[in-house]
Coordinates of C-alpha atoms in Angstrom, one line a residue:
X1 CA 90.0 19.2 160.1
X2 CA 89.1 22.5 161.8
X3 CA 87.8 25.6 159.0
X4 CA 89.0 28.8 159.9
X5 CA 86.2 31.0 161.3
X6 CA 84.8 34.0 159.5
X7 CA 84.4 35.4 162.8
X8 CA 87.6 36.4 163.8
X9 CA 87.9 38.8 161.2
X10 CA 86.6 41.8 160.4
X11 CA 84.6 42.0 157.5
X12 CA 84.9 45.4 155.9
X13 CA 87.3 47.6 158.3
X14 CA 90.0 45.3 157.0
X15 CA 89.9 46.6 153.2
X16 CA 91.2 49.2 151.9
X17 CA 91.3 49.5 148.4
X18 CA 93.8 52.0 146.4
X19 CA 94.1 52.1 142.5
X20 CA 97.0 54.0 140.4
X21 CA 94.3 56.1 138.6
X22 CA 92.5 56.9 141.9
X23 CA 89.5 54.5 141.6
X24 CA 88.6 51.9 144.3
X25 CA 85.8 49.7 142.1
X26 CA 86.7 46.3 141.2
X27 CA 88.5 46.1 137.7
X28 CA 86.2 46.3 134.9
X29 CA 86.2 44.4 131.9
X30 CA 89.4 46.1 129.4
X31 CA 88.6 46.3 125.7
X32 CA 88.8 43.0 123.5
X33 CA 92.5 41.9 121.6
X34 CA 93.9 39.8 120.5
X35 CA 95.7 39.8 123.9
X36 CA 93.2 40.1 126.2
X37 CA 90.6 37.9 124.8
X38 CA 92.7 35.0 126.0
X39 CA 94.3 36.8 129.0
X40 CA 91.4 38.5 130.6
X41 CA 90.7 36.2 133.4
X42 CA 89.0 37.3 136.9
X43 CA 92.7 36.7 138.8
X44 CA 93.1 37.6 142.3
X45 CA 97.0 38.0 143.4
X46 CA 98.4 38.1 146.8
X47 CA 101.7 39.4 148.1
X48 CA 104.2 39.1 150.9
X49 CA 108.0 40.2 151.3
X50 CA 110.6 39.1 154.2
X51 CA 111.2 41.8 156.4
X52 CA 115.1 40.9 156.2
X53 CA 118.0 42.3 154.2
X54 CA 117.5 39.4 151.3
X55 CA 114.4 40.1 149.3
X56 CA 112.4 36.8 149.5
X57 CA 108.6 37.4 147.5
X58 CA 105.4 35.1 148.5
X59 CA 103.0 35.3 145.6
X60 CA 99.5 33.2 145.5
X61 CA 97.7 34.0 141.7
X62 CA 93.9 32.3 142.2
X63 CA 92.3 32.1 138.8
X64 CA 88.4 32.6 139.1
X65 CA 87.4 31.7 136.0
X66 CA 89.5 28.1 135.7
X67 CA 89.4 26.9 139.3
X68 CA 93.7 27.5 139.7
X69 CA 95.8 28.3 141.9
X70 CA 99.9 29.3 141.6
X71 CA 102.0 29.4 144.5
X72 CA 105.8 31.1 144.2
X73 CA 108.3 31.8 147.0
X74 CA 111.4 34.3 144.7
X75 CA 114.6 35.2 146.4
X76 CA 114.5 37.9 144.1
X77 CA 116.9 41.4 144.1
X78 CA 116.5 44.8 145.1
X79 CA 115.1 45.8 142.4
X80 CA 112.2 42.9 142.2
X81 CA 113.2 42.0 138.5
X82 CA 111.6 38.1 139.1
X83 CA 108.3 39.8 140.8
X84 CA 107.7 42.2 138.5
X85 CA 107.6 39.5 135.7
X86 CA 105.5 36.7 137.4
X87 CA 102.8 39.2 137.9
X88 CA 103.2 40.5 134.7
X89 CA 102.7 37.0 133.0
X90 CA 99.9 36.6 135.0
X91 CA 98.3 40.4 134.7
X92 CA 96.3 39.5 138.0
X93 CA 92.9 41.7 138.1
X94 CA 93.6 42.4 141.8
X95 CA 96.7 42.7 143.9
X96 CA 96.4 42.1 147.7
X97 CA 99.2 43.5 149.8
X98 CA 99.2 43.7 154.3
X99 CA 97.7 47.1 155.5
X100 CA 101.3 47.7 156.8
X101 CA 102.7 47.3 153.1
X102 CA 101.1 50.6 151.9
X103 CA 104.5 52.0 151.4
X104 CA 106.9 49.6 150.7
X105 CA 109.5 49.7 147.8
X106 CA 107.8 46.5 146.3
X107 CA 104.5 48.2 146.2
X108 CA 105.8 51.2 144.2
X109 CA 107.6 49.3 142.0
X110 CA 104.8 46.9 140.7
X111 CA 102.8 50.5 140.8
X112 CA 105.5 52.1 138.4
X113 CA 106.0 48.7 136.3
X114 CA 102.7 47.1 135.7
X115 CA 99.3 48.8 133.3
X116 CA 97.3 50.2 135.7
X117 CA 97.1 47.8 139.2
X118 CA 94.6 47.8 141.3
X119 CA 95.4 47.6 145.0
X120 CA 93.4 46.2 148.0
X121 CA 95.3 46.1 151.7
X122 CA 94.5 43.4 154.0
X123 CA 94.5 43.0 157.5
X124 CA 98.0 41.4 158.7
X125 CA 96.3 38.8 160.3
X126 CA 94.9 37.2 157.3
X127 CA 97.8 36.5 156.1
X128 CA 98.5 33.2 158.5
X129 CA 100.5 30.1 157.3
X130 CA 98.6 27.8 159.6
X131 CA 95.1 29.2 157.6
X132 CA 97.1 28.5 154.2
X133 CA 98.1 24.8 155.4
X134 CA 94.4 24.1 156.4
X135 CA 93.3 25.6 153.0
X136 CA 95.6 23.3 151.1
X137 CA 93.9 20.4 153.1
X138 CA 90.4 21.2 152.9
X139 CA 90.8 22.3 148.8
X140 CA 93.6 20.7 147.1
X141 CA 92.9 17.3 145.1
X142 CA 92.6 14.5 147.5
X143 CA 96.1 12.9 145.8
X144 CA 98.5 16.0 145.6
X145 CA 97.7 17.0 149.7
X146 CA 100.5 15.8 151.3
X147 CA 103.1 16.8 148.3
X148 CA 101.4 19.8 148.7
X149 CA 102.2 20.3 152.1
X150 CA 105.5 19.1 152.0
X151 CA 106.1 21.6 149.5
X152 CA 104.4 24.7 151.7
X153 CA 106.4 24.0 154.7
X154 CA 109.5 25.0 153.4
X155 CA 107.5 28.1 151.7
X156 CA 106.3 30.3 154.3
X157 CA 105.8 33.5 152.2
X158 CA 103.7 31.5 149.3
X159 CA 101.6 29.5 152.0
X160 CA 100.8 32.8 153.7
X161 CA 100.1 34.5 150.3
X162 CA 97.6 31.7 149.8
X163 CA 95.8 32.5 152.8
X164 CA 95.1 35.8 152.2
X165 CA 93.4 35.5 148.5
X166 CA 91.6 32.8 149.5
X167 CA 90.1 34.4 152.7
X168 CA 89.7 37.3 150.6
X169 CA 87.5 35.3 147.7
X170 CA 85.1 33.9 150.6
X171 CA 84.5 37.1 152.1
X172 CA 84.4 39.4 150.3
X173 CA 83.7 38.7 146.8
X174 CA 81.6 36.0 148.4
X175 CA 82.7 33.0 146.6
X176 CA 83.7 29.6 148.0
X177 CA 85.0 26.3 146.5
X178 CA 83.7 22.9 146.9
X179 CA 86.1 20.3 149.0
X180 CA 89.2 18.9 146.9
X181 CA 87.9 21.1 143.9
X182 CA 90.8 23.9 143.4
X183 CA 93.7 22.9 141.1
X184 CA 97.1 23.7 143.2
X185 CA 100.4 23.8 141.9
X186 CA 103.5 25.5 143.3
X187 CA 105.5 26.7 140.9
X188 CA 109.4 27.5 141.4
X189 CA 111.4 30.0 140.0
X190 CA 113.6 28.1 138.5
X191 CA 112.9 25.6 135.4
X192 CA 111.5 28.8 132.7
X193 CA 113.4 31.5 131.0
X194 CA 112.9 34.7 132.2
X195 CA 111.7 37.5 130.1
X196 CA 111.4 41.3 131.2
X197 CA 108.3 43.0 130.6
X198 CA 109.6 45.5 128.1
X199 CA 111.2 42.8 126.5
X200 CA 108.3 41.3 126.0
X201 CA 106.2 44.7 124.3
X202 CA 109.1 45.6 122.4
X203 CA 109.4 41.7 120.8
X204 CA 105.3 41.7 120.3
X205 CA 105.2 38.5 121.8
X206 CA 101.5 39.0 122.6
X207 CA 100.3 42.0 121.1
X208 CA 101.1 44.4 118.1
X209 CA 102.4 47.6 118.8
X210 CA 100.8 49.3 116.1
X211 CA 97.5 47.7 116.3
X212 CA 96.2 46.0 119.6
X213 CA 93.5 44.0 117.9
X214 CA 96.1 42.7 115.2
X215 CA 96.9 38.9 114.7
X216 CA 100.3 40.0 113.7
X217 CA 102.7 39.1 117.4
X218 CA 104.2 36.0 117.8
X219 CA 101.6 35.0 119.8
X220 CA 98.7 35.2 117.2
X221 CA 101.1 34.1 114.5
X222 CA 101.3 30.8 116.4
X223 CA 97.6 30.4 117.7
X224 CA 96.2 27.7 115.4
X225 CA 94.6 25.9 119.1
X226 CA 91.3 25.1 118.6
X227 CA 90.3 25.5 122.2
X228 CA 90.5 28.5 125.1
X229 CA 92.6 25.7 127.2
X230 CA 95.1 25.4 124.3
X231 CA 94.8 29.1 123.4
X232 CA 96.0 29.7 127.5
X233 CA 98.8 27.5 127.5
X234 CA 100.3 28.8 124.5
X235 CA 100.3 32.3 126.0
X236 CA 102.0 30.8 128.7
X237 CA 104.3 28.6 127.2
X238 CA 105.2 32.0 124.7
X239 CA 105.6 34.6 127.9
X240 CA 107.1 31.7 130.6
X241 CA 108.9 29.3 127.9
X242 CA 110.2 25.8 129.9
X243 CA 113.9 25.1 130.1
X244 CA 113.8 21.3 131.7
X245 CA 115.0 19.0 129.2
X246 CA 112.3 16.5 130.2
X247 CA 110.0 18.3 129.8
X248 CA 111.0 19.9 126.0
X249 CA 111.9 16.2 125.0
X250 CA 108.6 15.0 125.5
X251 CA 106.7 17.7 123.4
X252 CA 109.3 17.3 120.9
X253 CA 108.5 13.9 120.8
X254 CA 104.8 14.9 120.6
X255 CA 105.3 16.7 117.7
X256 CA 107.0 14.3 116.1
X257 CA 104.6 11.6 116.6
X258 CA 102.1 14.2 115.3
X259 CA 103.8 14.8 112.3
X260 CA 104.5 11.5 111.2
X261 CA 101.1 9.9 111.3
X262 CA 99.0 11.8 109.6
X263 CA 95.5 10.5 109.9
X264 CA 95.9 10.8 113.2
X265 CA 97.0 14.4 113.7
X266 CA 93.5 15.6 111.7
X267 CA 91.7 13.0 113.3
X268 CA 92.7 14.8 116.6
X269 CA 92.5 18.2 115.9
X270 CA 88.6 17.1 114.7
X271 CA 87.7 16.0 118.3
X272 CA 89.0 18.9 120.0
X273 CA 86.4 21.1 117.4
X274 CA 83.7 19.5 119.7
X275 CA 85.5 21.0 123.0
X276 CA 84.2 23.8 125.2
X277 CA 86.2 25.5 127.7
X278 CA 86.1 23.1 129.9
X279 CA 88.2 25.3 132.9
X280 CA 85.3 27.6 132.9
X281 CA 82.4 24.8 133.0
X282 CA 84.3 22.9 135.8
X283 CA 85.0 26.3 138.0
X284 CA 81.3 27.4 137.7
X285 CA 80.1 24.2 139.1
X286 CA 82.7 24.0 141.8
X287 CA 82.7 27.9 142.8
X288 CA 79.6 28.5 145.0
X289 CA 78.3 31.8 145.3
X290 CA 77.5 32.6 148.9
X291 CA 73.7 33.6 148.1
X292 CA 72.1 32.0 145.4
X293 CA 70.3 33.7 142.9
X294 CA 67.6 32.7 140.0
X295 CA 70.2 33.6 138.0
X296 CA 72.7 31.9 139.3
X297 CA 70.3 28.6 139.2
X298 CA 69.5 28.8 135.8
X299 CA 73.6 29.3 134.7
X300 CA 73.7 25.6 137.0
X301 CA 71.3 24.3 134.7
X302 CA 73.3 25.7 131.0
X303 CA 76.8 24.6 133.4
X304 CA 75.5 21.0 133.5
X305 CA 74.6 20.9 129.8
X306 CA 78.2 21.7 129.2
X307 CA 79.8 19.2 131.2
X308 CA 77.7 16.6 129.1
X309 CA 78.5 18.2 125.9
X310 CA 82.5 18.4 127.5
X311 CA 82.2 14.5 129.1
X312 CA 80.6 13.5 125.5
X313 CA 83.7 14.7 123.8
X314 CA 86.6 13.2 125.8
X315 CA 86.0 9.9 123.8
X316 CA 86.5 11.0 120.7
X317 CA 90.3 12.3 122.1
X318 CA 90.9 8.8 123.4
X319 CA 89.7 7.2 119.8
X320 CA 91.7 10.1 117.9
X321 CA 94.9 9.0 119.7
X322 CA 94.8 5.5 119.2
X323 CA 97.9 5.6 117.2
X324 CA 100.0 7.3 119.3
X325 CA 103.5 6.2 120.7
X326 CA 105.0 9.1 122.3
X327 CA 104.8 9.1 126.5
X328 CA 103.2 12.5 126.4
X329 CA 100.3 11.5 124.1
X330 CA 99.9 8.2 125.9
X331 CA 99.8 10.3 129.4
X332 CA 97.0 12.1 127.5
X333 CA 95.5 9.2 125.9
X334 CA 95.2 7.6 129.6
X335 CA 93.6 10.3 131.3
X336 CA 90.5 10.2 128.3
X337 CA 89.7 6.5 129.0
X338 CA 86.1 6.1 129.8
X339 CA 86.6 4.2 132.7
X340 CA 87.9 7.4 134.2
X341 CA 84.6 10.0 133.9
X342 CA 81.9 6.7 133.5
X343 CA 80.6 7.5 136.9
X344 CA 80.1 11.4 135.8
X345 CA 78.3 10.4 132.4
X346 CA 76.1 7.8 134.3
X347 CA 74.9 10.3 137.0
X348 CA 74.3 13.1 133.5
X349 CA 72.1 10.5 131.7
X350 CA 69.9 9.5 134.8
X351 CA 68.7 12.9 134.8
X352 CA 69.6 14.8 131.2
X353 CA 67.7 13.1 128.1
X354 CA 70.3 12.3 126.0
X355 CA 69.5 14.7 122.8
X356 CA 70.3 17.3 124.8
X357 CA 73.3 19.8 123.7
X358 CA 74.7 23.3 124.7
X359 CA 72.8 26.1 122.8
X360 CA 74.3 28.9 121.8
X361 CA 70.9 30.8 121.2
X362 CA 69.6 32.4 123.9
X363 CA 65.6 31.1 122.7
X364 CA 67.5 27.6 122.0
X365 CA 68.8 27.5 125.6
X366 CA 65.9 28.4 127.3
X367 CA 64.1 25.9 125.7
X368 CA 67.4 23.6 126.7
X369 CA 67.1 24.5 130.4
X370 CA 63.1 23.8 130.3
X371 CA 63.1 20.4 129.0
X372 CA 66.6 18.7 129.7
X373 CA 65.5 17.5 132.4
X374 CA 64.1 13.8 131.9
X375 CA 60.2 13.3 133.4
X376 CA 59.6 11.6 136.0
X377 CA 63.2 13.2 138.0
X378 CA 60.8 15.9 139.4
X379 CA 57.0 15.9 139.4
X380 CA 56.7 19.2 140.3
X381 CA 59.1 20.1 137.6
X382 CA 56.7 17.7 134.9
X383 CA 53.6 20.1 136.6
X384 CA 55.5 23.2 135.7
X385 CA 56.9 22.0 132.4
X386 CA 52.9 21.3 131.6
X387 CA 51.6 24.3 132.6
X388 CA 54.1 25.9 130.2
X389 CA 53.6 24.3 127.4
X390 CA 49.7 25.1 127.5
X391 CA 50.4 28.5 128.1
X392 CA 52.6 28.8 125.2
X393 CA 49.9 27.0 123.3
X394 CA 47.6 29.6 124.2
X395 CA 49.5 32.2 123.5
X396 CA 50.1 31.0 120.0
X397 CA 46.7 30.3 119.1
X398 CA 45.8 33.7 120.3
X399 CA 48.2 35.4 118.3
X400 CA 47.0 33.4 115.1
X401 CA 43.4 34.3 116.0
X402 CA 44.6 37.9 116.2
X403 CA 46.2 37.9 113.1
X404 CA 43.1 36.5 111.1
X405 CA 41.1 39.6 112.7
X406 CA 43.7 42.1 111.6
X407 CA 44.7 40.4 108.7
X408 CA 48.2 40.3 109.8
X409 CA 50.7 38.0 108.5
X410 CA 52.6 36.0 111.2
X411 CA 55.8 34.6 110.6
X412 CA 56.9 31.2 112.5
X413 CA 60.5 30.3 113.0

């Protein structure tokens, strides 16, 4: 499969950023609430309109932090009503539009209808659905490729959307994904109830209107998840609520099952107490910066004592459900069997000694990072390992030889 090559584009004459308050920096961090602390995710979002009469939207949302991607093609009206609320739900971080998009109607109206959007234009050649099919190929999960395809041939808009953020991502925030790593899903705009932005403040489905750090909005009323995976799809689930009958049957049925059997509804929500967020872990081993750092080494090492700490916990899901009758919960029940992430737990515990667990302490990790490795993986790693221990030895016995001189109390943790 031929890769797309860097070199046909330009690296930095091709961007030119504009933001609504007049800044072109990246997006910084916005201040923890009860909103944002599940929401604020590093999203890119790319754009692309039909030049015709009939207003027909490309979108592409790539989540950063969870390894996902969203595709959407919206015949949508004049006014962009659909648009406006599919980025909303998503609040992307960045918005890509085409250089030649700078003033379009659909630009000023996400610019008039969304907090604050930042704005980067793009090259029109980035934008390419040949580039977005090869993509696809090269990223998708090896089993959802050709549905995939399928699916993006009759989609020009969203395939050439999903060029552009991803070309964007590699070059120039500098990030790539492994092969068959990147969760794809196009998502139609039918099949979810649409709810308008204002609709959504004035309703406090996610956030207070008095107070922004408040648990009182539907959305913090109902959080009782006890994971950042569950906390996500509920604010999805609350702002883009499902209308297939299927698909509502089988939750209901879920919930029933749930509620019947007692045991095992605590004895699940007990295993998911040992899960991390698991999107994050998986997207930080898969997304490769394109210059690695010390830094970014050492976050590999903490990333790998998280997947066994996530791997580790997965049983306890399939136990937990053992009961269970409904199809949903048997679905989920079937993807935990060990079979399924043996081969990842083997290749963990030929190299991690098996006390090991994530620390939340920073002195706790380091000492994680140091010794997780078993000896004999790495002599020069053993050599190093040695060499600090002695030093640290040293170091102690000098500060206890110090403190009998000054007459200086030490205390040891």
């Amino acid at each position: 499969m031929s890769v797309y090559s860097l070199n046909s584009l330009s690296s930095l004459d091709s961007f030119s950023p504009l933001a609504s308050r007049g800044t072109s920096r990246r997006p910084t961090a916005r201040p923890t609430t009860t909103a944002t602390s599940v929401a604020a995710q590093d999203i890119i979002c790319a754009v692309s309109e039909s030049r015709g009469v009939s207003s027909t939207v490309g979108l592409a949302f790539v989540n950063l932090a969870t390894a996902e991607a969203v595709l959407c093609q919206i015949c949508d009206s004049q006014t962009y009503v659909k648009t406006i609320i599919k980025i909303g739900v998503f609040e992307p971080s960045e918005i890509l539009f085409m250089n030649t998009a700078k003033e379009s109607k659909l630009r000023y109206i996400i610019q008039e209808n969304l907090p604050d959007p930042i704005f980067t234009f793009l090259d029109r050649r980035w934008w390419t659905e040949k580039t977005g099919h090869e993509y696809v190929e090269r990223l998708a999960f090896s089993e959802e490729v050709d549905l995939l395809k399928v699916t993006l041939g009759g989609n020009y808009f969203a395939a050439c959307c999903f060029a552009a953020v991803l070309k964007y991502v590699e070059v120039e925030l500098q990030r790539s994904f492994t092969s068959h790593s990147l969760r794809i899903r196009f998502e139609p705009s039918q099949g979810s109830m649409t709810i308008d932005l204002a609709t959504i403040v004035s309703l406090e489905l996610i956030q207070n209107l008095q107070n922004a750090k408040s648990k009182e909005s539907l959305f913090g009323l109902l959080n009782e998840t006890l994971t950042p995976m569950g906390a996500r799809l509920l604010r999805a689930s609350i702002l883009q609520p499902s209308t297939e009958r299927v698909r509502l049957t089988a939750r209901y049925n879920a919930v029933e099952d749930l509620a019947t059997k007692e045991d095992m509804f605590v004895s699940v929500r007990q295993a998911l107490k040992g899960f991390i967020d698991a999107d994050k872990v998986l997207t930080a081993i898969t997304l490769v910066p394109t210059k690695r750092t010390i830094q970014y080494v050492e976050q590999s090492v903490n990333n790998v004592i998280m997947l066994k700490t996530y791997v580790s916990a997965i049983k306890n899901i399939f136990q937990a459900l053992g009961a269970a009758q409904s199809d949903l919960l048997l679905t989920i029940r079937e993807l935990c069997v060990p079979e399924g992430h043996r081969s990842v737990e083997e290749l963990i515990d030929a190299t991690l000694n098996g006390h090991v667990a994530y620390q939340s302490k920073p002195l706790d990790l380091r000492n994680q990072r140091i010794y997780c490795v078993k000896a004999g993986v790495n002599s020069l790693l053993d050599v190093a390992r040695q060499t600090y221990k002695e030093a640290n030895s040293d170091a102690t016995e000098l500060i206890e030889k110090l403190s009998g001189m000054s007459e200086i109390v030490t205390v040891h943790e």
